[in-house]
mmCIF file of C-alpha atoms and ligand atoms in Angstrom:
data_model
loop_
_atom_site.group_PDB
_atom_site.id
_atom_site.type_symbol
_atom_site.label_atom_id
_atom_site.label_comp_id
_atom_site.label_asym_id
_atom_site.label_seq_id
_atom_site.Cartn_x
_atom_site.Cartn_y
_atom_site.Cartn_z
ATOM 1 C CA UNK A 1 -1.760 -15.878 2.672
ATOM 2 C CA UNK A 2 -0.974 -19.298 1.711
ATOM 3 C CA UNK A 3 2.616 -20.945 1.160
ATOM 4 C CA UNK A 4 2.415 -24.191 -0.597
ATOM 5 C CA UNK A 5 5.370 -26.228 -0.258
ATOM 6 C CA UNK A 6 6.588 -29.424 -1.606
ATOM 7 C CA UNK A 7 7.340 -32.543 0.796
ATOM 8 C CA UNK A 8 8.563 -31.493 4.210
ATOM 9 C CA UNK A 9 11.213 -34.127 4.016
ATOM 10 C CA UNK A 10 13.350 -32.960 2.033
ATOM 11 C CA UNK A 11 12.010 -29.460 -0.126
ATOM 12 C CA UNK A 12 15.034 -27.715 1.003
ATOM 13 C CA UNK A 13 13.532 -24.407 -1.242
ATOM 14 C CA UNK A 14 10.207 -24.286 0.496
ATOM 15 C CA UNK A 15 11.846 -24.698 3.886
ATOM 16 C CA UNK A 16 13.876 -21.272 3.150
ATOM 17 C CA UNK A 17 10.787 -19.136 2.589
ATOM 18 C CA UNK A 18 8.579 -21.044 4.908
ATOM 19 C CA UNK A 19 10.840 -19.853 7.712
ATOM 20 C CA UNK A 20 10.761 -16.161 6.626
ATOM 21 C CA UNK A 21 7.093 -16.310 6.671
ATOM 22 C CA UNK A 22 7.245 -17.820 10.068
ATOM 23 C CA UNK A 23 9.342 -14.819 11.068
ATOM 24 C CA UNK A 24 6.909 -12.085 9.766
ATOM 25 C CA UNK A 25 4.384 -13.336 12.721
ATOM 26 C CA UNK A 26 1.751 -12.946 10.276
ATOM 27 C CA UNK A 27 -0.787 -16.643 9.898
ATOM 28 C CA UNK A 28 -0.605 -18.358 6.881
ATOM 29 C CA UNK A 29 -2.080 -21.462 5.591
ATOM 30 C CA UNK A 30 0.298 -24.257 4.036
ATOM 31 C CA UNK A 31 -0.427 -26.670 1.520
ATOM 32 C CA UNK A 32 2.136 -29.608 1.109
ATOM 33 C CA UNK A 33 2.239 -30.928 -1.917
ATOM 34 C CA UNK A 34 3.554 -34.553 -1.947
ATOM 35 C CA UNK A 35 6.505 -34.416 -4.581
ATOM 36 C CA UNK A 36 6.512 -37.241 -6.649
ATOM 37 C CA UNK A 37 8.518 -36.101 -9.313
ATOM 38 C CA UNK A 38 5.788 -37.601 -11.657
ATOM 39 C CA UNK A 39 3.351 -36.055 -14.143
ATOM 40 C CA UNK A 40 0.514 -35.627 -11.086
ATOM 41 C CA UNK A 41 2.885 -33.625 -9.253
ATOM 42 C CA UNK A 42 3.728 -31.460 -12.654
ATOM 43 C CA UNK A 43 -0.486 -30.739 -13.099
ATOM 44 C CA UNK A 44 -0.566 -29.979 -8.977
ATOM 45 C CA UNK A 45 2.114 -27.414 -8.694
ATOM 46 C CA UNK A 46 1.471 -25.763 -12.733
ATOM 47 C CA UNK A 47 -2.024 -25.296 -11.373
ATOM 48 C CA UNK A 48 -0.451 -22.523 -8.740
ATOM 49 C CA UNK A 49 2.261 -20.987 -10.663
ATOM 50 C CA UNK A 50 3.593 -21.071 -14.237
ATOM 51 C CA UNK A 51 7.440 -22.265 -13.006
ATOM 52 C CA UNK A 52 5.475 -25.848 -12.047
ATOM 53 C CA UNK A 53 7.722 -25.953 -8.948
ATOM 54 C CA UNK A 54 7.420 -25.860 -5.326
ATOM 55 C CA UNK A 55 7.289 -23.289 -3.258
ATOM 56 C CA UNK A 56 4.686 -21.058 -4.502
ATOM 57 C CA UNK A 57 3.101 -18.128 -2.073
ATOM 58 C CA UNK A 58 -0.636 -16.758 -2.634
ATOM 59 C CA UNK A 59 -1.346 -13.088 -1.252
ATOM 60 C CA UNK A 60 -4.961 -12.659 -2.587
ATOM 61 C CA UNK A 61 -4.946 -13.002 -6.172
ATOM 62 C CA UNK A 62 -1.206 -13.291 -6.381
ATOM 63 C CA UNK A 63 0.988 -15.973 -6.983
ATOM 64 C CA UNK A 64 4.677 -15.513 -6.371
ATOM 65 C CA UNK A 65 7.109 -18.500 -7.015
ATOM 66 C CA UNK A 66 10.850 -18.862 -6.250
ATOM 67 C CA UNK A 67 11.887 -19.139 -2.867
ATOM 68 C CA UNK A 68 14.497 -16.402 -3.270
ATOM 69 C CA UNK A 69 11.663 -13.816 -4.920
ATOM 70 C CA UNK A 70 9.235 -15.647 -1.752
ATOM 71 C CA UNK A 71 11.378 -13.851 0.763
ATOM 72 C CA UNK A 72 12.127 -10.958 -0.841
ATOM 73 C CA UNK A 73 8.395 -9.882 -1.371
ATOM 74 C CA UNK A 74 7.943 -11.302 2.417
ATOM 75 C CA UNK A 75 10.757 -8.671 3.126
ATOM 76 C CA UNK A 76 8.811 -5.582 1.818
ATOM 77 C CA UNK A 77 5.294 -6.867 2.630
ATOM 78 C CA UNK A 78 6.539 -6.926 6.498
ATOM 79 C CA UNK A 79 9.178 -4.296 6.877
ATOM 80 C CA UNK A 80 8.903 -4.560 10.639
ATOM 81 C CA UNK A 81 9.964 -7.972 10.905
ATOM 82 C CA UNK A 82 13.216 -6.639 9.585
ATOM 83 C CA UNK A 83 13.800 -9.968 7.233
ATOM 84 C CA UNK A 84 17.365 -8.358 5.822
ATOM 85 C CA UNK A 85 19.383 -6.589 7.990
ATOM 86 C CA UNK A 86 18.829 -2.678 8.608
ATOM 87 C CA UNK A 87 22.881 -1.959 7.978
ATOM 88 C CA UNK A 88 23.385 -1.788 4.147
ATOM 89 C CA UNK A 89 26.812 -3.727 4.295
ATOM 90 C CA UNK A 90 25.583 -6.043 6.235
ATOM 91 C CA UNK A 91 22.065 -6.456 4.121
ATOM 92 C CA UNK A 92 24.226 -6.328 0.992
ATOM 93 C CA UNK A 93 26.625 -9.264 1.574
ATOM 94 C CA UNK A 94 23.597 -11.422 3.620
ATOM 95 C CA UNK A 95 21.708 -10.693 -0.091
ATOM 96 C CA UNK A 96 24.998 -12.370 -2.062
ATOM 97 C CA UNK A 97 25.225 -15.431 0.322
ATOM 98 C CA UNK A 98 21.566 -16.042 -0.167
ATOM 99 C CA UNK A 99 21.996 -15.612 -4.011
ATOM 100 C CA UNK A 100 25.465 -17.433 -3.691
ATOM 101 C CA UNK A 101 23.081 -20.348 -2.207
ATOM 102 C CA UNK A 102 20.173 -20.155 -4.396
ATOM 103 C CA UNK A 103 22.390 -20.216 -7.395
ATOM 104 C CA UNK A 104 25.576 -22.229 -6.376
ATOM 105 C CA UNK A 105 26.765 -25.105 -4.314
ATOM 106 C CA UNK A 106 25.847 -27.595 -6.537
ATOM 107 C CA UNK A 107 28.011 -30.433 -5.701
ATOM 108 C CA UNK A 108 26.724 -30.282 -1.968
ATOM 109 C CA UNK A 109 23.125 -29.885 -3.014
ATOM 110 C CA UNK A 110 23.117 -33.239 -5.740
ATOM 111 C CA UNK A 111 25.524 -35.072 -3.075
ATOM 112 C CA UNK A 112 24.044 -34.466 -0.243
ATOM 113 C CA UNK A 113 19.726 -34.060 -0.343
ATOM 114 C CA UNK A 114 18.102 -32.552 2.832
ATOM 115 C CA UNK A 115 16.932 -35.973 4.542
ATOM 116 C CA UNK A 116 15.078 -35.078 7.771
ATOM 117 C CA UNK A 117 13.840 -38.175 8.532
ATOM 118 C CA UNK A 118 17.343 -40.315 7.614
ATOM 119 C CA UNK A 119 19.574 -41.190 10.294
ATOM 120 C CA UNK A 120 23.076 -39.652 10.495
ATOM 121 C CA UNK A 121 25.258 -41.505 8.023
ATOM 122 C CA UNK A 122 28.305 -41.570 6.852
ATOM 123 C CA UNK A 123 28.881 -40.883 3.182
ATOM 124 C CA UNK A 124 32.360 -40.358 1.237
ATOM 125 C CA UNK A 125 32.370 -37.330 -0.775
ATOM 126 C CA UNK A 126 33.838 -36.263 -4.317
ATOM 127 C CA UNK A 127 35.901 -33.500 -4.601
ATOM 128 C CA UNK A 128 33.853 -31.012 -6.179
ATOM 129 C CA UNK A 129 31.645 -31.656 -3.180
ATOM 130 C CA UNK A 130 34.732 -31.116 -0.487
ATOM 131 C CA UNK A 131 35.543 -28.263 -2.422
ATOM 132 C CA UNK A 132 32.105 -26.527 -2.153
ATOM 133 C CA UNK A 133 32.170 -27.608 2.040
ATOM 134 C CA UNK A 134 35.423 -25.509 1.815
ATOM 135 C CA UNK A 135 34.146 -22.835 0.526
ATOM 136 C CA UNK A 136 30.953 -22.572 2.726
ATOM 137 C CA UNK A 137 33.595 -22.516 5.840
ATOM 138 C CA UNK A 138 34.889 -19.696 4.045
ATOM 139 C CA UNK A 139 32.137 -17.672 3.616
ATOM 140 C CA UNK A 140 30.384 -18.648 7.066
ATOM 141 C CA UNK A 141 33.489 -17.403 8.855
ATOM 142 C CA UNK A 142 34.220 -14.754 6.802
ATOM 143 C CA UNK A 143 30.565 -12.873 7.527
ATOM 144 C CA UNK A 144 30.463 -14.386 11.300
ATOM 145 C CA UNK A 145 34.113 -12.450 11.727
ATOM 146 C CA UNK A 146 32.510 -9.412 10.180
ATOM 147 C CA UNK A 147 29.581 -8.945 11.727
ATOM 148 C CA UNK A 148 29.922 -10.542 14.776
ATOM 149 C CA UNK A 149 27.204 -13.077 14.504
ATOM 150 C CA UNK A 150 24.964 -15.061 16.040
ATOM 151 C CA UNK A 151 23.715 -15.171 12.741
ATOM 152 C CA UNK A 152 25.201 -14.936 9.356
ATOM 153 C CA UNK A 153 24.609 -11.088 9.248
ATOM 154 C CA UNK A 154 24.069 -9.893 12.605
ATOM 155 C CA UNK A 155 20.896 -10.915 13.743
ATOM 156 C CA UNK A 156 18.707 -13.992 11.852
ATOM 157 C CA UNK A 157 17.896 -12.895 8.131
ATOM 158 C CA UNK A 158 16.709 -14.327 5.171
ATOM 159 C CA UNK A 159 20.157 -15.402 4.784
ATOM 160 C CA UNK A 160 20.046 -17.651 7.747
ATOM 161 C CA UNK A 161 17.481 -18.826 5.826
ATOM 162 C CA UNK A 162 19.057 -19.984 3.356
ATOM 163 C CA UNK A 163 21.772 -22.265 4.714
ATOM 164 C CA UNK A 164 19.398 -23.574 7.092
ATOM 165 C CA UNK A 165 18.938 -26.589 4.635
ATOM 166 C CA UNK A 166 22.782 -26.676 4.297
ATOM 167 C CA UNK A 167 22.989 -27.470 8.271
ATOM 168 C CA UNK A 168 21.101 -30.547 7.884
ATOM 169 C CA UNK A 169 22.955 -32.060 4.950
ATOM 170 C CA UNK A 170 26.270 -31.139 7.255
ATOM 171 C CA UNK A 171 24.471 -33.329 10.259
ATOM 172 C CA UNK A 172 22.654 -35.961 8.189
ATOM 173 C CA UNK A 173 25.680 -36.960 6.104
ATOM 174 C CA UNK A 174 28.071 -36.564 9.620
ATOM 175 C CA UNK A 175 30.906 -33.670 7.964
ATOM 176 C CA UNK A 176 33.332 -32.118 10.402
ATOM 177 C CA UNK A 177 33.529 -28.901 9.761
ATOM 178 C CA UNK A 178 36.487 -29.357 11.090
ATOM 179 C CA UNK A 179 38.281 -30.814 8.090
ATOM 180 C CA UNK A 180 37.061 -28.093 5.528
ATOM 181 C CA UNK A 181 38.971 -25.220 7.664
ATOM 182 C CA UNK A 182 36.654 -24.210 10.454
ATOM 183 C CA UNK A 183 37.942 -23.135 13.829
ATOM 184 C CA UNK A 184 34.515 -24.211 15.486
ATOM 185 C CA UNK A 185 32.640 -20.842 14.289
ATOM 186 C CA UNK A 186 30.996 -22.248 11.437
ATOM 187 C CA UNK A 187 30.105 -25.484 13.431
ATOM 188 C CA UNK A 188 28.540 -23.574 16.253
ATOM 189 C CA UNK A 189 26.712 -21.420 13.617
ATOM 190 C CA UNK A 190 25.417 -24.726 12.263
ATOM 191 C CA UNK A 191 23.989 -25.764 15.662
ATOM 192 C CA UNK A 192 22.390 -22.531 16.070
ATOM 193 C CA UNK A 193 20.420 -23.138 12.528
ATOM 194 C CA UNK A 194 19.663 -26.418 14.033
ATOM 195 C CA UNK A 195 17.773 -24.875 17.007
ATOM 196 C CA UNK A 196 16.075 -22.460 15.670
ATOM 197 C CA UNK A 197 12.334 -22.807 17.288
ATOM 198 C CA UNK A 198 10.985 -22.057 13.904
ATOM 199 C CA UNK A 199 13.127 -25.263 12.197
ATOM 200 C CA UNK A 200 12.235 -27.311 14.590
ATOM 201 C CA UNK A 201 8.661 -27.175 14.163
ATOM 202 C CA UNK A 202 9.002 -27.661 9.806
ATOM 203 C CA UNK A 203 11.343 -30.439 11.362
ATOM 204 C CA UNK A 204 8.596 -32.097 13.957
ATOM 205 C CA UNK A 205 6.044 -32.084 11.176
ATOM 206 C CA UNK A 206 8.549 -33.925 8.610
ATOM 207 C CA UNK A 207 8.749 -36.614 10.639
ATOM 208 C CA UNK A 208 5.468 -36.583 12.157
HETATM 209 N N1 GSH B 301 14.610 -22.086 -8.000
HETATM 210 C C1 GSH B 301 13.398 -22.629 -7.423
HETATM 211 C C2 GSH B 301 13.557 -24.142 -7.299
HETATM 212 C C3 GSH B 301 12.266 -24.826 -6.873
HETATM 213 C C4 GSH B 301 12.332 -26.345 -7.000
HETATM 214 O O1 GSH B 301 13.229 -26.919 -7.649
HETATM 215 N N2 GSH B 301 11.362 -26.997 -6.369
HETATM 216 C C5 GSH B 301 11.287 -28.464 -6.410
HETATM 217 C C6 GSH B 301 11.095 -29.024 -5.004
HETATM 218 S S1 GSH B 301 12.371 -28.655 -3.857
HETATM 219 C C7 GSH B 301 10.031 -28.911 -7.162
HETATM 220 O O2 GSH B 301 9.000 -28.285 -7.074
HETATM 221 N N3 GSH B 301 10.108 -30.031 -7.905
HETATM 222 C C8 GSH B 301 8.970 -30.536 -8.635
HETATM 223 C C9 GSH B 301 8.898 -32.026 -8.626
HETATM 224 O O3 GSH B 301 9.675 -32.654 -7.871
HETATM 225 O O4 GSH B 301 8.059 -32.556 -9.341
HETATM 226 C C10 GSH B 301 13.132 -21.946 -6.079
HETATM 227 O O5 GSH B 301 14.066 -21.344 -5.545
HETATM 228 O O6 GSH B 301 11.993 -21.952 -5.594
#
């Protein structure tokens, strides 16, 4: 298999299915494409998929694009590695925060890029942002509470992958959790993306 992904720095959607493939066990080989965001970049990526985007995963003669569709092929192809959890609340409601993620949250996203090789700064933030911080808090807490944790659903899921990207805007751009209604869970959940062995190797070779 091969996962190409766009630049390491800051491709916050190849990071998500990178680290489900990482989780699967299985060896893969990864192409980065350097994102340029110019008409080179447009011919590289349309010559692997027909969305022209980044990240794009090659089983044989298949090409799958969309990080969301990524992990959820990833999730059948390696059943074992038990990508979504086995309880069908809990794989139900870690399948709407991923899709709450991959579709929403749009204030935080254009605010806030994934920056791994920025220092943490501070930044002030509009409302629409705040309001989106809010209701992350709200949602972390609310499946932590349920299920228990460490991760969003019980143990780490494609989920977790999801909002791993999310952790690093929090750090890079220095928000207190705090401040958006968190009692500390959400924070500590945050920190636990953060240290994930698999992150920090996509993070070692960013800035590498
Ligand atoms: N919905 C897509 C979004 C993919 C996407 O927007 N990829 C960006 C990089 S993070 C890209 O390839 N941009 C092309 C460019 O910058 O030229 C997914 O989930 O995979």
């Amino acid at each position: 298999m091969e996962l190409i992904i766009g630049t390491r720095r800051w491709s916050t959607w190849s990071l998500r299915p990178w680290l489900a493939l990482r989780k699967t066990g299985a060896s893969f080989i990864e192409t980065e494409v350097e994102l340029r965001r110019g008409e080179a970049t447009k011919a590289d990526l349309a010559a692997h998929a027909p969305s022209g985007l980044a990240p794009v995963l090659k089983d044989g003669d298949l090409a799958i694009w969309d990080s969301l569709a990524i992990c959820e092929y990833l999730a059948e192809r390696f059943p074992a590695a038990g990508l979504w959890p086995a309880d069908p609340a809990a794989r139900a409601q870690a399948r709407a925060a991923a899709a709450q993620m991959h579709s929403g949250f749009t204030a935080l996203r254009g605010e806030c890029p994934m920056a791994l090789d920025q220092p943490p700064q501070t930044k002030a933030l509009s409302p629409e942002t705040q309001e989106d911080i809010r209701k992350l808090v709200r949602l972390w807490r609310e499946l932590l509470d349920r299920f228990g944790g460490p991760f969003l659903a019980g143990p780490w899921s494609i989920a977790d992958a999801f909002f791993t990207p999310v952790a690093t805007r929090l750090r890079t751009y220095g928000v207190d959790l705090a401040d958006y209604g968190d009692d500390g869970q959400a924070a500590a959940y945050a920190d636990r993306l953060l240290q994930d062995p698999d992150f920090l190797a996509w993070e070692a070779a960013a800035q590498g």
